[in-house]
Amino acid sequence: MDVSDILEPLNDAQREAVTLPRQSALVLAGAGSGKTRVLTHRIAWLIKTQGISPFGLLAVTFTNKAAAEMRGRIESLLEMPLSGMWVGTFHGIAHRLLRRHYGEAGLPQNFQIMDTDDQLRLVKRVTVGLDLDEKKWPPRQAVWFINSQKDEGLRPKNIEDYDDLYLKTNLAIYEAYQEACERGGMVDFAELLLRAHELWLNHPGILRHYQERFSELLVDEFQDTNAVQYAWLRVLAGENDNLLVVGDDDQSIYGWRGARIENIQRFSEDFDNSRTIRLEQNYRSTGSILKAANHLIGNNEGRLGKELWTDGGDGDLINLYSSYNEIDEARYIAERINRWVADGNRHDESAILYRSNAQSRVLEEAMLRLQLPYRIYGGQRFFERAEIRNALGYVRLVNQRDADAAFERVVNVPPRGMGNRTLEEIRHIARSEQLSLWRAAKSLLAVGTLTARKKSSISGFLSLIEDMDELTQGVDLEQLVRTVIERSGLISYYEKERGERGQARIENLGELVTAARSFDPQENLTFNPPTENEEELSLLDEFLSHASLEAGEAQGDSSEDCVQLMTMHSAKGLEFPLVFLAGMEEGLFPHRMSLEEPGRLEEERRLCYVGVTRAMRHLYLTHAETRRLNGTDNYNRLSRFITEIPEELIQEVRLKNTVVHAPNFKLGKTEGEFSLGQRVHHAKFGEGVVLNYEGQGKQARVHVNFSEGSKWLMVSFANLQTVK
Ligand code: ATP
Ligand code: MG
């Protein structure tokens, strides 16, 4: 391996960024211009030529998947395994710091990470505890309030309430919530970041240690850092002037989660020695795709302004498909991908991107129908599924009795006759005596005023957990998880749930045992194996943290060749030869929540820019005239984002071009042709539109969209009449 291998595949501006002397710098550049490549090659260059050990590098990426990819690329550039380098997400890195320095951070050693679901439950409980009406003070809003304060680095004591009822109430909830977290040793996602920041502020010795350790800090997707993340970085960089950030203001898409696009503008002021380097050549997309993206984003105001160009050809025009409804849209996309694969391409070179997770179900059905293997990123992730959370709730309680979130979760799952009143009594004792729910339950038992039935339901639960603990002393992780699941009664509980759903849940529980067996913290992508004399966490603690933090960013085996389905948010940083943006409709994308506020509309447009610039060669935009989503029918106009792309870059794939005439369908008693989009009448279901068909002769079936939903009908029985 030679240095030229690192520097040759770079253009001049990229090479300048990669070989900067030790100095802070901002690489500001549009999509696909090689920002991530600059980071990767810079790391390789630092190690190879500057004698910097991987141990002295800290790289922040946006997802664990990105971290793994970056590590892989550097390893292949350097042709050696990288150990000791910290590469991960802000959350992952904060978590690692807190595990190491839990004492200084004011946390118990076995602190638990609460996921968003646990957090909502706890806020709910706190709201009720404060005698507030849940309808007037929805827990979801309070969660949002709490998280936004934490994202801004604010503790309750830093917040002024201006004698305003809304602020005062939310502050009270925040305070009570925080107390409950401290009591239970629980940390939510925003808290991870805030505590890690406070760790710097309160412990100069620890800060100095990491300042000396890290020769260089590198951050990808810098436009999406929030206030606390930025403050954390600034403090860590200190006077070292060793922070390299890369980002694109036009791809800032997490404003709703506290990200601050202004951090990019502030950077040059805060680091006044820093260099700014711009990259303008795009290596990812064809000319047409790039022009479309440039025009689209040109509609936003207050940009830092950059134009992308490519020296490749224009390539295909952008395709626009107008469908009747979401089923037709999904069918079209699936068929298009089918053809793509038949032409000799891989499934995983194609991606379907959408604005909202709810859109995926219909798309999945279309994939299944054509037997296209697919993989969903985001959405209901493995560790987020109810059955997995329940099983892990038991494991947590066995590990730590005071884990309130886990107690709440499983105390009555499966139902064991624990009435709401009993639970309320337990919560009441916990609140008034500042006890965990576990201890409160014990003390309620000890009072002895309970009816025999209540008593036995509580003591049954407590001794179940104690028994599990005893049974699993000294066994390995897999055996522990297996035993807990078996004893919990969850399997027979789900067996009662009818149909495939219950079966799928039981299979998932089996999967969890498998995950426990193969769990290897060394491979835990969030971090590297410990290299200093740090205390080892117990494997179980690692496993539980992994489950909360990582929540498996994808389902299925990543090595399989699958069509990629994900929201546009999760597609950030990725690229695919063939890309579909589905659901290009006003109200869906841009999302209706954004229509009122110009700032949010611009964020939606940036999201669309992200979507468009994921495409390397072929881009399809699809929309539906009517769409049933979350149970309601919508008639949406074409998304304004499509009209913002110059007409001459778009070609419409009209339905009439794609209509295929069915081979001699028997339609009622008449021989005839039967085409997609044809209106038909059915005696019971009324009028509908033909979406699809399969089979021939007696076996022929048609898929018809009626007002009450779509149905597959046997042509020979349905007695459909064509409607002119
Ligand atoms: P995004 O803004 O979407 O994160 P990015 O700026 O990080 O994009 P990269 O993902 O680093 O861009 O690069 C985009 C594509 O262009 C990748 O396939 C990358 O390998 C390729 N690429 C980058 N620089 C060069 C170059 N100098 N020569 C050839 N290909 C390049
Ligand atoms: Mg990138």
PDB file of C-alpha atoms in Angstrom, residues 283-439:
ATOM      1  CA  TYR A 283     -19.400  11.981  -9.018  1.00  0.00           C
ATOM      2  CA  ARG A 284     -22.647  10.269  -8.218  1.00  0.00           C
ATOM      3  CA  SER A 285     -25.459  11.251 -10.530  1.00  0.00           C
ATOM      4  CA  THR A 286     -26.187  11.843 -14.191  1.00  0.00           C
ATOM      5  CA  GLY A 287     -26.489  15.380 -15.532  1.00  0.00           C
ATOM      6  CA  SER A 288     -30.289  15.296 -15.636  1.00  0.00           C
ATOM      7  CA  ILE A 289     -30.594  14.178 -12.043  1.00  0.00           C
ATOM      8  CA  LEU A 290     -28.140  16.817 -10.937  1.00  0.00           C
ATOM      9  CA  LYS A 291     -29.884  19.591 -12.865  1.00  0.00           C
ATOM     10  CA  ALA A 292     -33.187  18.578 -11.359  1.00  0.00           C
ATOM     11  CA  ALA A 293     -31.678  18.667  -7.870  1.00  0.00           C
ATOM     12  CA  ASN A 294     -30.064  22.070  -8.439  1.00  0.00           C
ATOM     13  CA  HIS A 295     -33.324  23.585  -9.692  1.00  0.00           C
ATOM     14  CA  LEU A 296     -35.343  22.116  -6.880  1.00  0.00           C
ATOM     15  CA  ILE A 297     -33.111  23.361  -4.102  1.00  0.00           C
ATOM     16  CA  GLY A 298     -32.810  26.734  -5.832  1.00  0.00           C
ATOM     17  CA  ASN A 299     -36.290  27.456  -4.497  1.00  0.00           C
ATOM     18  CA  ASN A 300     -34.980  27.701  -0.955  1.00  0.00           C
ATOM     19  CA  GLU A 301     -33.788  30.990   0.411  1.00  0.00           C
ATOM     20  CA  GLY A 302     -30.805  31.788   2.566  1.00  0.00           C
ATOM     21  CA  ARG A 303     -28.617  29.004   1.267  1.00  0.00           C
ATOM     22  CA  LEU A 304     -24.897  29.103   1.528  1.00  0.00           C
ATOM     23  CA  GLY A 305     -25.061  28.540  -2.190  1.00  0.00           C
ATOM     24  CA  LYS A 306     -23.230  26.014  -4.268  1.00  0.00           C
ATOM     25  CA  GLU A 307     -23.746  24.546  -7.669  1.00  0.00           C
ATOM     26  CA  LEU A 308     -22.897  21.008  -8.537  1.00  0.00           C
ATOM     27  CA  TRP A 309     -21.672  19.861 -11.879  1.00  0.00           C
ATOM     28  CA  THR A 310     -20.670  16.582 -13.396  1.00  0.00           C
ATOM     29  CA  ASP A 311     -18.468  15.724 -16.300  1.00  0.00           C
ATOM     30  CA  GLY A 312     -20.518  12.625 -16.998  1.00  0.00           C
ATOM     31  CA  GLY A 313     -23.354  12.660 -19.536  1.00  0.00           C
ATOM     32  CA  ASP A 314     -26.943  13.771 -19.011  1.00  0.00           C
ATOM     33  CA  GLY A 315     -28.207  10.204 -18.922  1.00  0.00           C
ATOM     34  CA  ASP A 316     -31.916   9.348 -18.907  1.00  0.00           C
ATOM     35  CA  LEU A 317     -34.626  11.868 -18.274  1.00  0.00           C
ATOM     36  CA  ILE A 318     -36.356  11.687 -14.935  1.00  0.00           C
ATOM     37  CA  ASN A 319     -39.420   9.479 -15.078  1.00  0.00           C
ATOM     38  CA  LEU A 320     -42.765  10.514 -13.688  1.00  0.00           C
ATOM     39  CA  TYR A 321     -45.490   7.939 -13.162  1.00  0.00           C
ATOM     40  CA  SER A 322     -49.024   8.991 -12.281  1.00  0.00           C
ATOM     41  CA  SER A 323     -50.985   6.178 -10.706  1.00  0.00           C
ATOM     42  CA  TYR A 324     -54.662   5.856  -9.730  1.00  0.00           C
ATOM     43  CA  ASN A 325     -53.902   4.908  -6.226  1.00  0.00           C
ATOM     44  CA  GLU A 326     -51.208   3.605  -3.925  1.00  0.00           C
ATOM     45  CA  ILE A 327     -51.711  -0.004  -4.969  1.00  0.00           C
ATOM     46  CA  ASP A 328     -51.196   0.821  -8.591  1.00  0.00           C
ATOM     47  CA  GLU A 329     -48.167   2.899  -7.656  1.00  0.00           C
ATOM     48  CA  ALA A 330     -46.632   0.019  -5.727  1.00  0.00           C
ATOM     49  CA  ARG A 331     -47.391  -2.446  -8.508  1.00  0.00           C
ATOM     50  CA  TYR A 332     -45.722  -0.189 -11.044  1.00  0.00           C
ATOM     51  CA  ILE A 333     -42.607   0.184  -8.945  1.00  0.00           C
ATOM     52  CA  ALA A 334     -42.374  -3.538  -8.264  1.00  0.00           C
ATOM     53  CA  GLU A 335     -42.751  -4.372 -11.943  1.00  0.00           C
ATOM     54  CA  ARG A 336     -40.154  -1.825 -12.876  1.00  0.00           C
ATOM     55  CA  ILE A 337     -37.695  -3.344 -10.424  1.00  0.00           C
ATOM     56  CA  ASN A 338     -38.538  -6.787 -11.692  1.00  0.00           C
ATOM     57  CA  ARG A 339     -37.537  -5.704 -15.167  1.00  0.00           C
ATOM     58  CA  TRP A 340     -34.373  -4.091 -13.814  1.00  0.00           C
ATOM     59  CA  VAL A 341     -33.369  -7.375 -12.226  1.00  0.00           C
ATOM     60  CA  ALA A 342     -34.319  -9.338 -15.334  1.00  0.00           C
ATOM     61  CA  ASP A 343     -31.931  -7.045 -17.227  1.00  0.00           C
ATOM     62  CA  GLY A 344     -29.112  -8.403 -15.119  1.00  0.00           C
ATOM     63  CA  ASN A 345     -28.927  -5.879 -12.269  1.00  0.00           C
ATOM     64  CA  ARG A 346     -28.842  -6.591  -8.583  1.00  0.00           C
ATOM     65  CA  HIS A 347     -31.823  -6.030  -6.306  1.00  0.00           C
ATOM     66  CA  ASP A 348     -29.795  -3.988  -3.872  1.00  0.00           C
ATOM     67  CA  GLU A 349     -28.903  -1.520  -6.559  1.00  0.00           C
ATOM     68  CA  SER A 350     -32.491  -0.301  -6.351  1.00  0.00           C
ATOM     69  CA  ALA A 351     -34.137   1.692  -3.603  1.00  0.00           C
ATOM     70  CA  ILE A 352     -37.654   2.866  -2.873  1.00  0.00           C
ATOM     71  CA  LEU A 353     -37.737   5.968  -0.743  1.00  0.00           C
ATOM     72  CA  TYR A 354     -40.812   7.431   0.907  1.00  0.00           C
ATOM     73  CA  ARG A 355     -41.729  10.235   3.249  1.00  0.00           C
ATOM     74  CA  SER A 356     -43.622   8.269   5.817  1.00  0.00           C
ATOM     75  CA  ASN A 357     -43.141   4.788   7.238  1.00  0.00           C
ATOM     76  CA  ALA A 358     -46.819   4.019   6.784  1.00  0.00           C
ATOM     77  CA  GLN A 359     -46.287   3.950   3.024  1.00  0.00           C
ATOM     78  CA  SER A 360     -44.148   0.848   3.218  1.00  0.00           C
ATOM     79  CA  ARG A 361     -46.888  -1.717   3.794  1.00  0.00           C
ATOM     80  CA  VAL A 362     -48.444  -1.477   0.318  1.00  0.00           C
ATOM     81  CA  LEU A 363     -45.000  -1.422  -1.264  1.00  0.00           C
ATOM     82  CA  GLU A 364     -44.080  -4.540   0.667  1.00  0.00           C
ATOM     83  CA  GLU A 365     -47.183  -6.311  -0.583  1.00  0.00           C
ATOM     84  CA  ALA A 366     -46.259  -5.504  -4.156  1.00  0.00           C
ATOM     85  CA  MET A 367     -42.741  -6.862  -3.565  1.00  0.00           C
ATOM     86  CA  LEU A 368     -44.141 -10.047  -2.077  1.00  0.00           C
ATOM     87  CA  ARG A 369     -46.476 -10.549  -4.996  1.00  0.00           C
ATOM     88  CA  LEU A 370     -43.590 -10.486  -7.435  1.00  0.00           C
ATOM     89  CA  GLN A 371     -41.389 -12.401  -5.017  1.00  0.00           C
ATOM     90  CA  LEU A 372     -38.830  -9.651  -4.908  1.00  0.00           C
ATOM     91  CA  PRO A 373     -36.624  -9.918  -1.828  1.00  0.00           C
ATOM     92  CA  TYR A 374     -36.669  -6.636   0.049  1.00  0.00           C
ATOM     93  CA  ARG A 375     -35.312  -5.126   3.188  1.00  0.00           C
ATOM     94  CA  ILE A 376     -36.733  -2.267   5.213  1.00  0.00           C
ATOM     95  CA  TYR A 377     -34.474   0.150   7.013  1.00  0.00           C
ATOM     96  CA  GLY A 378     -36.014   1.927   9.953  1.00  0.00           C
ATOM     97  CA  GLY A 379     -39.691   1.268  10.465  1.00  0.00           C
ATOM     98  CA  GLN A 380     -40.527  -1.283  13.105  1.00  0.00           C
ATOM     99  CA  ARG A 381     -37.112  -2.405  14.026  1.00  0.00           C
ATOM    100  CA  PHE A 382     -36.427  -5.713  15.591  1.00  0.00           C
ATOM    101  CA  PHE A 383     -35.617  -4.439  19.050  1.00  0.00           C
ATOM    102  CA  GLU A 384     -38.583  -2.085  18.940  1.00  0.00           C
ATOM    103  CA  ARG A 385     -41.172  -4.806  18.533  1.00  0.00           C
ATOM    104  CA  ALA A 386     -43.527  -5.287  21.430  1.00  0.00           C
ATOM    105  CA  GLU A 387     -42.636  -8.929  22.043  1.00  0.00           C
ATOM    106  CA  ILE A 388     -38.920  -8.182  22.050  1.00  0.00           C
ATOM    107  CA  ARG A 389     -39.357  -5.266  24.405  1.00  0.00           C
ATOM    108  CA  ASN A 390     -41.440  -7.426  26.694  1.00  0.00           C
ATOM    109  CA  ALA A 391     -38.885 -10.188  26.812  1.00  0.00           C
ATOM    110  CA  LEU A 392     -36.095  -7.695  27.389  1.00  0.00           C
ATOM    111  CA  GLY A 393     -38.207  -6.060  30.091  1.00  0.00           C
ATOM    112  CA  TYR A 394     -38.046  -9.321  32.046  1.00  0.00           C
ATOM    113  CA  VAL A 395     -34.336  -9.631  31.423  1.00  0.00           C
ATOM    114  CA  ARG A 396     -33.805  -6.104  32.668  1.00  0.00           C
ATOM    115  CA  LEU A 397     -35.778  -6.669  35.827  1.00  0.00           C
ATOM    116  CA  VAL A 398     -33.864  -9.818  36.546  1.00  0.00           C
ATOM    117  CA  ASN A 399     -30.692  -7.811  36.110  1.00  0.00           C
ATOM    118  CA  GLN A 400     -31.843  -4.777  38.014  1.00  0.00           C
ATOM    119  CA  ARG A 401     -34.981  -4.776  40.156  1.00  0.00           C
ATOM    120  CA  ASP A 402     -35.248  -1.015  40.241  1.00  0.00           C
ATOM    121  CA  ALA A 403     -35.679  -0.646  36.479  1.00  0.00           C
ATOM    122  CA  ASP A 404     -39.058   1.063  36.614  1.00  0.00           C
ATOM    123  CA  ALA A 405     -39.633   1.239  32.894  1.00  0.00           C
ATOM    124  CA  ALA A 406     -39.222  -2.524  32.681  1.00  0.00           C
ATOM    125  CA  PHE A 407     -41.442  -3.096  35.691  1.00  0.00           C
ATOM    126  CA  GLU A 408     -44.248  -1.047  34.118  1.00  0.00           C
ATOM    127  CA  ARG A 409     -43.822  -2.861  30.865  1.00  0.00           C
ATOM    128  CA  VAL A 410     -44.110  -6.444  32.039  1.00  0.00           C
ATOM    129  CA  VAL A 411     -45.883  -6.395  35.389  1.00  0.00           C
ATOM    130  CA  ASN A 412     -49.122  -7.365  33.706  1.00  0.00           C
ATOM    131  CA  VAL A 413     -47.894  -8.926  30.473  1.00  0.00           C
ATOM    132  CA  PRO A 414     -49.041 -11.634  30.176  1.00  0.00           C
ATOM    133  CA  PRO A 415     -52.046 -10.536  32.238  1.00  0.00           C
ATOM    134  CA  ARG A 416     -51.802 -11.834  35.766  1.00  0.00           C
ATOM    135  CA  GLY A 417     -54.822 -10.193  37.290  1.00  0.00           C
ATOM    136  CA  MET A 418     -53.021  -7.107  38.432  1.00  0.00           C
ATOM    137  CA  GLY A 419     -55.793  -4.508  38.389  1.00  0.00           C
ATOM    138  CA  ASN A 420     -55.238  -0.890  37.545  1.00  0.00           C
ATOM    139  CA  ARG A 421     -56.117   0.057  41.107  1.00  0.00           C
ATOM    140  CA  THR A 422     -53.398  -2.168  42.516  1.00  0.00           C
ATOM    141  CA  LEU A 423     -50.887  -0.732  40.092  1.00  0.00           C
ATOM    142  CA  GLU A 424     -51.961   2.766  40.977  1.00  0.00           C
ATOM    143  CA  GLU A 425     -51.372   1.968  44.623  1.00  0.00           C
ATOM    144  CA  ILE A 426     -47.877   0.751  43.849  1.00  0.00           C
ATOM    145  CA  ARG A 427     -47.142   3.884  41.846  1.00  0.00           C
ATOM    146  CA  HIS A 428     -48.504   6.017  44.611  1.00  0.00           C
ATOM    147  CA  ILE A 429     -46.207   4.485  47.198  1.00  0.00           C
ATOM    148  CA  ALA A 430     -43.289   4.811  44.795  1.00  0.00           C
ATOM    149  CA  ARG A 431     -43.985   8.505  44.352  1.00  0.00           C
ATOM    150  CA  SER A 432     -44.638   9.410  47.909  1.00  0.00           C
ATOM    151  CA  GLU A 433     -41.806   7.375  49.392  1.00  0.00           C
ATOM    152  CA  GLN A 434     -39.356   7.925  46.558  1.00  0.00           C
ATOM    153  CA  LEU A 435     -39.010   4.225  45.922  1.00  0.00           C
ATOM    154  CA  SER A 436     -38.657   2.208  42.796  1.00  0.00           C
ATOM    155  CA  LEU A 437     -41.796   0.373  41.714  1.00  0.00           C
ATOM    156  CA  TRP A 438     -40.236  -2.914  42.742  1.00  0.00           C
ATOM    157  CA  ARG A 439     -39.609  -1.727  46.280  1.00  0.00           C
TER     158      ARG A 439
END
